[in-house]
mmCIF file of C-alpha atoms in Angstrom:
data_model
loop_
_atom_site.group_PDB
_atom_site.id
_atom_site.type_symbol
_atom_site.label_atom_id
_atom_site.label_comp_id
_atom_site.label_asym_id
_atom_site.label_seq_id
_atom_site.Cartn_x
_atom_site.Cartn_y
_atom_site.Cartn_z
ATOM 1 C CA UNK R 1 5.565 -23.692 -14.869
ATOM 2 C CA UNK R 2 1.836 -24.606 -15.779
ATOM 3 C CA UNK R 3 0.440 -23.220 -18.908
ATOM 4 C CA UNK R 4 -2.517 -24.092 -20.959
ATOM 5 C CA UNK R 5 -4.200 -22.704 -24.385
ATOM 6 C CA UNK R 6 -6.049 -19.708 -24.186
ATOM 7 C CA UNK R 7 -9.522 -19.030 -25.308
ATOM 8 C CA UNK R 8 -10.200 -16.782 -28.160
ATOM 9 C CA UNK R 9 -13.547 -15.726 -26.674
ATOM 10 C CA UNK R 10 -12.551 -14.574 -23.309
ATOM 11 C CA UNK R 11 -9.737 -12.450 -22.268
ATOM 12 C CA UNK R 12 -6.311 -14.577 -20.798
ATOM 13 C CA UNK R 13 -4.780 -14.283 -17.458
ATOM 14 C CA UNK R 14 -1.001 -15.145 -16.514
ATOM 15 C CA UNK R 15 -0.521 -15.810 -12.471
ATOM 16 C CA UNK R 16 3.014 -15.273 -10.802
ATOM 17 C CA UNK R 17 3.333 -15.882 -7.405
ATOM 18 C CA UNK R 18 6.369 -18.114 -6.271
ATOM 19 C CA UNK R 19 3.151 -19.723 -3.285
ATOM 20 C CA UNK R 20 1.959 -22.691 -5.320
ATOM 21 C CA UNK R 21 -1.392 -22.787 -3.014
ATOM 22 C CA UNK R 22 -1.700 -19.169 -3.488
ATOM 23 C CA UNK R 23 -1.113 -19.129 -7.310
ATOM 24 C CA UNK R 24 -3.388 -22.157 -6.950
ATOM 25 C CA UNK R 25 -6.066 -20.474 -5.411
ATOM 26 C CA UNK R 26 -6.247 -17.213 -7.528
ATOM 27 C CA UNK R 27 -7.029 -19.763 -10.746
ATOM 28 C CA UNK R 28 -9.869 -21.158 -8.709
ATOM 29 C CA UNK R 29 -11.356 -17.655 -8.561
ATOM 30 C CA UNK R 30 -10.429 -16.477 -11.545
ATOM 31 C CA UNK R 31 -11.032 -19.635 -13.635
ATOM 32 C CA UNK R 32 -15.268 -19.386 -14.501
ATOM 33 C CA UNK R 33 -14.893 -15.961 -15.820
ATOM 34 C CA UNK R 34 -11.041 -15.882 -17.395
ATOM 35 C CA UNK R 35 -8.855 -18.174 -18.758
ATOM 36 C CA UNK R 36 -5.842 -18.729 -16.662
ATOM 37 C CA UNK R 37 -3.445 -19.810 -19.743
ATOM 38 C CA UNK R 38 -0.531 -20.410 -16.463
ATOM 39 C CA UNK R 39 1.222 -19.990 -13.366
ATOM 40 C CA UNK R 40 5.018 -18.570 -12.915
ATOM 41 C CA UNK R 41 7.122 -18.683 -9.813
ATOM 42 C CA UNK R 42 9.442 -16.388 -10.239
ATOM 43 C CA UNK R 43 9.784 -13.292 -11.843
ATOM 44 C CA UNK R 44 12.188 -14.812 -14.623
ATOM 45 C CA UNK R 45 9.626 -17.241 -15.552
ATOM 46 C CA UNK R 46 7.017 -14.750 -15.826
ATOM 47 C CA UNK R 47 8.727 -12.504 -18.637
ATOM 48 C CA UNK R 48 9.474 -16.063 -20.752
ATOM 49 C CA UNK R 49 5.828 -17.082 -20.173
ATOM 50 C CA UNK R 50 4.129 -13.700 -20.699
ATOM 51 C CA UNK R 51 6.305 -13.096 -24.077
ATOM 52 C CA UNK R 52 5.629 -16.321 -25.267
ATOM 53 C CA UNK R 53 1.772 -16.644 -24.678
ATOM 54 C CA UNK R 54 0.624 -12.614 -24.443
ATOM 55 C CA UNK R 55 -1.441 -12.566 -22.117
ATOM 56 C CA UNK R 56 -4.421 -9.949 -21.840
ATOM 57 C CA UNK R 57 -3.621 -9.745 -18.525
ATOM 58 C CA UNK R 58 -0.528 -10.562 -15.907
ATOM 59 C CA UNK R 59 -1.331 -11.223 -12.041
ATOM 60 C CA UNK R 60 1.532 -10.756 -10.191
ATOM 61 C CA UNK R 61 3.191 -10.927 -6.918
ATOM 62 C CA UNK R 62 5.234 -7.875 -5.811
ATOM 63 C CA UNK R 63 8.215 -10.094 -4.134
ATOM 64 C CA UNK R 64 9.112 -12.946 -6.073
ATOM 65 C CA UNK R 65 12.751 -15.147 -6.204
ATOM 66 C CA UNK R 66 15.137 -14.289 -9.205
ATOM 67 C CA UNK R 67 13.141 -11.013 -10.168
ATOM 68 C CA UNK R 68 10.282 -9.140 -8.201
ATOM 69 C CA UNK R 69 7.562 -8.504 -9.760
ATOM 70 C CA UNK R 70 7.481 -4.636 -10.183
ATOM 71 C CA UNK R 71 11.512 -5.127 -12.242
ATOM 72 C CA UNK R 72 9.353 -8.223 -14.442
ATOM 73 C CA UNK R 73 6.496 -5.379 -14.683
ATOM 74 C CA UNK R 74 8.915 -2.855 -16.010
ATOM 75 C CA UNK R 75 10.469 -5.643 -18.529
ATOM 76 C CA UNK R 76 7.611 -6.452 -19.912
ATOM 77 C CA UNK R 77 6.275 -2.488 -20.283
ATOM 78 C CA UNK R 78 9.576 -1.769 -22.282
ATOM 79 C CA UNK R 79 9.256 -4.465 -24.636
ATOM 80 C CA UNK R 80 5.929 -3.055 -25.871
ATOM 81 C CA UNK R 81 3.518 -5.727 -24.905
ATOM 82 C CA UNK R 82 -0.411 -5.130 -25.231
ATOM 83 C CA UNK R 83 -0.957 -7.259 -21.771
ATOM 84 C CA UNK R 84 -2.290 -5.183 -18.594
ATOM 85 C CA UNK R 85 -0.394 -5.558 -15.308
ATOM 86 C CA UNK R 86 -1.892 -6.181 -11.811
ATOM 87 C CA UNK R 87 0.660 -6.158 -8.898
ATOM 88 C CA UNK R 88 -0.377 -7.814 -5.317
ATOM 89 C CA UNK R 89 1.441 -6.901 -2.239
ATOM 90 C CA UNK R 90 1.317 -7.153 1.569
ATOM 91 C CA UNK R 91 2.802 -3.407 1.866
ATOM 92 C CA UNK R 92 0.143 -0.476 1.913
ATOM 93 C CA UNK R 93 3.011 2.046 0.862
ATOM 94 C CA UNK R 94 1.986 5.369 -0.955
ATOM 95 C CA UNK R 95 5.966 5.023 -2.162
ATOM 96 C CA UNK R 96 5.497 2.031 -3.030
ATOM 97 C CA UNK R 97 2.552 2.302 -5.017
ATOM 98 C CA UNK R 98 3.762 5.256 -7.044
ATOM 99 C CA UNK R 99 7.206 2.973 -8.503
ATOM 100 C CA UNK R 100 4.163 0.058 -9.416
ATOM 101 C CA UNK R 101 2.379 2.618 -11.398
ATOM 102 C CA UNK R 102 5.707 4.359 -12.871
ATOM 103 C CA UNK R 103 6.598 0.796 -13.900
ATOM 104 C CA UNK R 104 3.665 0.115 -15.906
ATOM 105 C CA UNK R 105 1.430 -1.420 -13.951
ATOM 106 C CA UNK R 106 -2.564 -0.553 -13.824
ATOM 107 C CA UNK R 107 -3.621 -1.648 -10.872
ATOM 108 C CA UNK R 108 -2.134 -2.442 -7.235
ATOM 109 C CA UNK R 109 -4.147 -4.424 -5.085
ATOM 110 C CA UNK R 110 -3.437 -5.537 -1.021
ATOM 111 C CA UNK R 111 -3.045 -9.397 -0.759
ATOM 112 C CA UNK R 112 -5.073 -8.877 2.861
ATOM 113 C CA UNK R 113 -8.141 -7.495 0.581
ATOM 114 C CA UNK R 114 -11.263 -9.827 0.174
ATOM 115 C CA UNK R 115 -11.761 -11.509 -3.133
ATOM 116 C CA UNK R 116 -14.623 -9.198 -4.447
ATOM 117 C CA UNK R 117 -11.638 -6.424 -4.348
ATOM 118 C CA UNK R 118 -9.440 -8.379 -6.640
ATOM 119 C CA UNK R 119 -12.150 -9.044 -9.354
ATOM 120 C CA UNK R 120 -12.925 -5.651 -9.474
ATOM 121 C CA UNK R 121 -9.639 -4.553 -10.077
ATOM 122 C CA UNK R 122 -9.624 -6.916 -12.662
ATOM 123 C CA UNK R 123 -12.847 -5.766 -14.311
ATOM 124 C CA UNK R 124 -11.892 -1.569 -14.081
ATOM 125 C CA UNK R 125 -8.311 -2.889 -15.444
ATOM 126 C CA UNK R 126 -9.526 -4.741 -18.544
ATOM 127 C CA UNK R 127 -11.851 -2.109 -18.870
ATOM 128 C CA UNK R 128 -8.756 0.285 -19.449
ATOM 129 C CA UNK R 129 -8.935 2.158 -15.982
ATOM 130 C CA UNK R 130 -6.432 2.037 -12.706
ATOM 131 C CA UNK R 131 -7.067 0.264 -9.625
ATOM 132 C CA UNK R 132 -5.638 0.941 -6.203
ATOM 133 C CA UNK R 133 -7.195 -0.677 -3.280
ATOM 134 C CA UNK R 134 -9.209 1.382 -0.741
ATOM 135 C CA UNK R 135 -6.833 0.085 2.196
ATOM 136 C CA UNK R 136 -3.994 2.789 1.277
ATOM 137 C CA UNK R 137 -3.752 5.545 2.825
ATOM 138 C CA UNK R 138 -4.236 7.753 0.077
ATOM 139 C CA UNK R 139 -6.137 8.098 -3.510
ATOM 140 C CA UNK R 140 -5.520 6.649 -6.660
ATOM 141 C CA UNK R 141 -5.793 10.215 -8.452
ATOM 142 C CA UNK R 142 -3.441 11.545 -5.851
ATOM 143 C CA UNK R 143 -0.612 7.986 -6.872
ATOM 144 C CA UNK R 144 -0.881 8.652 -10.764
ATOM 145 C CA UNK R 145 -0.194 12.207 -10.418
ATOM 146 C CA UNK R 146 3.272 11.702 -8.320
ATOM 147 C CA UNK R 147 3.988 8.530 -10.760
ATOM 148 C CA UNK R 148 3.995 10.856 -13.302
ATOM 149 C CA UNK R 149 5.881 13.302 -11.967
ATOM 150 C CA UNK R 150 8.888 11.280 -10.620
ATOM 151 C CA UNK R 151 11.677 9.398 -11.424
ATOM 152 C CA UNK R 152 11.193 5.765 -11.128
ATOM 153 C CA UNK R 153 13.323 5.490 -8.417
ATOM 154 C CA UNK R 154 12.250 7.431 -5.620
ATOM 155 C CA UNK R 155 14.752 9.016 -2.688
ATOM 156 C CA UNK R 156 17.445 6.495 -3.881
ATOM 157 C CA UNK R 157 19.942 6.637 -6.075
ATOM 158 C CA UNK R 158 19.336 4.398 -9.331
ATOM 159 C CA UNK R 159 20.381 1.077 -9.844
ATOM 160 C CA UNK R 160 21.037 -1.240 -12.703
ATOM 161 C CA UNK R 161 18.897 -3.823 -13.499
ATOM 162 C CA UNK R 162 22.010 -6.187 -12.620
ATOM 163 C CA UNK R 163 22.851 -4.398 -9.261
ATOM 164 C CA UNK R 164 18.576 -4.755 -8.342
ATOM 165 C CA UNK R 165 19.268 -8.277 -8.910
ATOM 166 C CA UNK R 166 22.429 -8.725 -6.843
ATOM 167 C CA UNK R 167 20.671 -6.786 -3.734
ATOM 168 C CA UNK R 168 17.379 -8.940 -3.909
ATOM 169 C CA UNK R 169 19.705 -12.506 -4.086
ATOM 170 C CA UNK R 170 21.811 -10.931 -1.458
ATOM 171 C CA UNK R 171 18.696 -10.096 0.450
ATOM 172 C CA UNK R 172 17.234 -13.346 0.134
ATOM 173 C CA UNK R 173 19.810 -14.773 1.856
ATOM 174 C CA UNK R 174 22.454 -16.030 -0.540
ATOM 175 C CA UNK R 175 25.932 -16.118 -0.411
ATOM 176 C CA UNK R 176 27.807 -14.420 -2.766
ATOM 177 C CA UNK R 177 29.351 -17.725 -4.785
ATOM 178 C CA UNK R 178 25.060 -18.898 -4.724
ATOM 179 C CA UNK R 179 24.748 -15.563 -6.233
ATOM 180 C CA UNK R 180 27.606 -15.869 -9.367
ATOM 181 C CA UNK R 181 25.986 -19.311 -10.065
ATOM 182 C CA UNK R 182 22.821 -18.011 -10.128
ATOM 183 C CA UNK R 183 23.234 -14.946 -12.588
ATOM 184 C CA UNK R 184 26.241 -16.683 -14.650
ATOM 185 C CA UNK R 185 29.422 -14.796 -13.765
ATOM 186 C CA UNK R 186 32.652 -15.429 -11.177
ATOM 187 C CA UNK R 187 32.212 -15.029 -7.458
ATOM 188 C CA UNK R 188 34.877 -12.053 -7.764
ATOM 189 C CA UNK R 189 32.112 -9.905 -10.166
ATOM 190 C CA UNK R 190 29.628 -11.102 -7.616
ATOM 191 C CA UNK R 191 31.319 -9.307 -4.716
ATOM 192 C CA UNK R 192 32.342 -6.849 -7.106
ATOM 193 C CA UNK R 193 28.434 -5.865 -7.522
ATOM 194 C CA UNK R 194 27.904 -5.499 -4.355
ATOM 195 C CA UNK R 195 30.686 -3.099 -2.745
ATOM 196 C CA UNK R 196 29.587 -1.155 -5.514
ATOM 197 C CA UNK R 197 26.135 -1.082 -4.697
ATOM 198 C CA UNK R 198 26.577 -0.450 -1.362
ATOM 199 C CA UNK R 199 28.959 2.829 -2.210
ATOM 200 C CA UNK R 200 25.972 3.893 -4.368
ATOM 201 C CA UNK R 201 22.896 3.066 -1.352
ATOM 202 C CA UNK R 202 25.182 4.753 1.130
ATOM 203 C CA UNK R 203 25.250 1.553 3.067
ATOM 204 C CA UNK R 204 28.008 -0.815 4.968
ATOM 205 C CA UNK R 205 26.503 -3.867 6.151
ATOM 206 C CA UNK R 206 24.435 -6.489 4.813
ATOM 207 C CA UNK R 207 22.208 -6.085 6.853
ATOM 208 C CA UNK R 208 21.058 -2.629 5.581
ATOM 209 C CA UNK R 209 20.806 -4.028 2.071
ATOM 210 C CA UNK R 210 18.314 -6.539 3.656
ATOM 211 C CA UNK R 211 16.726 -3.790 5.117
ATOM 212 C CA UNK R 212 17.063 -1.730 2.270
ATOM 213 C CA UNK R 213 15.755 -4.151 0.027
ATOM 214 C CA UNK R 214 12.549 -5.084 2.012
ATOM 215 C CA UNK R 215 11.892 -0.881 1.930
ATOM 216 C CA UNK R 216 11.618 -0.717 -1.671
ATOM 217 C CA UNK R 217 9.545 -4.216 -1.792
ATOM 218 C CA UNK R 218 12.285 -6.303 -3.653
ATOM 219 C CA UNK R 219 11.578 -8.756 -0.432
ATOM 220 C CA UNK R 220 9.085 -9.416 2.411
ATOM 221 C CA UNK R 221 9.654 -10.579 5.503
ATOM 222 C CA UNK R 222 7.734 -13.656 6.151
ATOM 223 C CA UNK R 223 6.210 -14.672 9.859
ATOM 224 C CA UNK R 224 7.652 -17.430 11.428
ATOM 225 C CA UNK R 225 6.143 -20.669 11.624
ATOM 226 C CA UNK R 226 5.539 -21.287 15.813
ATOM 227 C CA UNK R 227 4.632 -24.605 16.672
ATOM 228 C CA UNK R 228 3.984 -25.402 19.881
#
């Protein structure tokens, strides 16, 4: 957790990205313009850092540890805060991009874009507009309509917040005693959780919830590192 005092004269920025050289790098851009008041790693951190310091704006990654970004999105949007929502991603999924705008987020922006992209989606944002980069294969008039018009869970059956948690900790790789320490309750609830979210995805092995969860962008599938 990094955080430093804002600047009354120029609008605040919150970073989450759980890459410390990537979170690092977006305050390098962003710092001459903005104030970058800090930097979360996970999507836990981000909720206790953006309620504490309100933010103008949050920067977020879409797959984060503890809780992705677009769940930390939706948190946030409930509770009412005034602070703008920007949601980076590697996926260029028109599903996708709907549930970000359903959840409260204004703008949704390709990690693989170039830099000018991002600080125009940051200018149309603060400006009170949404932002989808050109790189999807659709248009942004075309991903506001259909998040309007459907649920915010779309061609799945709804989870709880605590069952989205249990499948992105499961999909991450953890067992399921790692998983009761980390959210606080007995291994037994733990397993409990999960054969009841995999009654309600349809699904019987683990290996479809990873697959499952990478589908609705809970988790991304990072490249391997090939040395030679």
């Amino acid at each position: 957790m990094i955080i430093r005092p804002g600047h009354p004269t120029r609008p605040t920025i919150l970073i989450a990205d759980d890459h410390q050289l990537v979170a690092e790098s977006l305050r390098s851009l962003l710092g001459q313009k903005y104030e970058v008041i800090g930097i979360a790693a996970d999507g836990k951190e981000l909720i206790e850092m953006a309620v504490r310091c309100r933010p103008t704006l949050v920067l977020t990654d879409l797959s984060m540890p503890l809780l992705n970004g677009l769940d930390a999105v939706q948190t946030l949007s409930v509770m009412g805060l005034r602070t703008k929502f920007i949601i980076l991603t590697m996926h260029a999924d028109t599903s996708l991009a709907v549930l970000v705008f359903r959840a409260g987020a204004s703008g949704f922006v390709l990690k693989t874009s170039n830099s000018t992209v991002l600080v125009e989606a940051i200018r149309v944002v603060l400006g009170g507009g949404c932002y989808l980069s050109p790189e999807f294969p659709t248009d942004l008039v075309s991903v506001l309509a259909e998040a309007a018009r459907r649920p915010l869970v779309d061609k799945a059956p709804p989870l709880t917040p605590r069952q989205r948690e249990v499948l992105q900790l499961v999909a991450s790789g953890m067992t399921m005693k790692e998983v009761a320490a980390q959210l606080s309750i007995s291994t037994r609830t733990a397993e409990s959780y999960k054969y009841h979210l995999m009654n309600v995805l349809g699904i019987r092995t683990t290996a479809e919830l990873v697959q499952h969860a990478i589908k609705i962008g809970l988790i991304t599938v990072k490249p391997l590192d090939v040395t030679v």
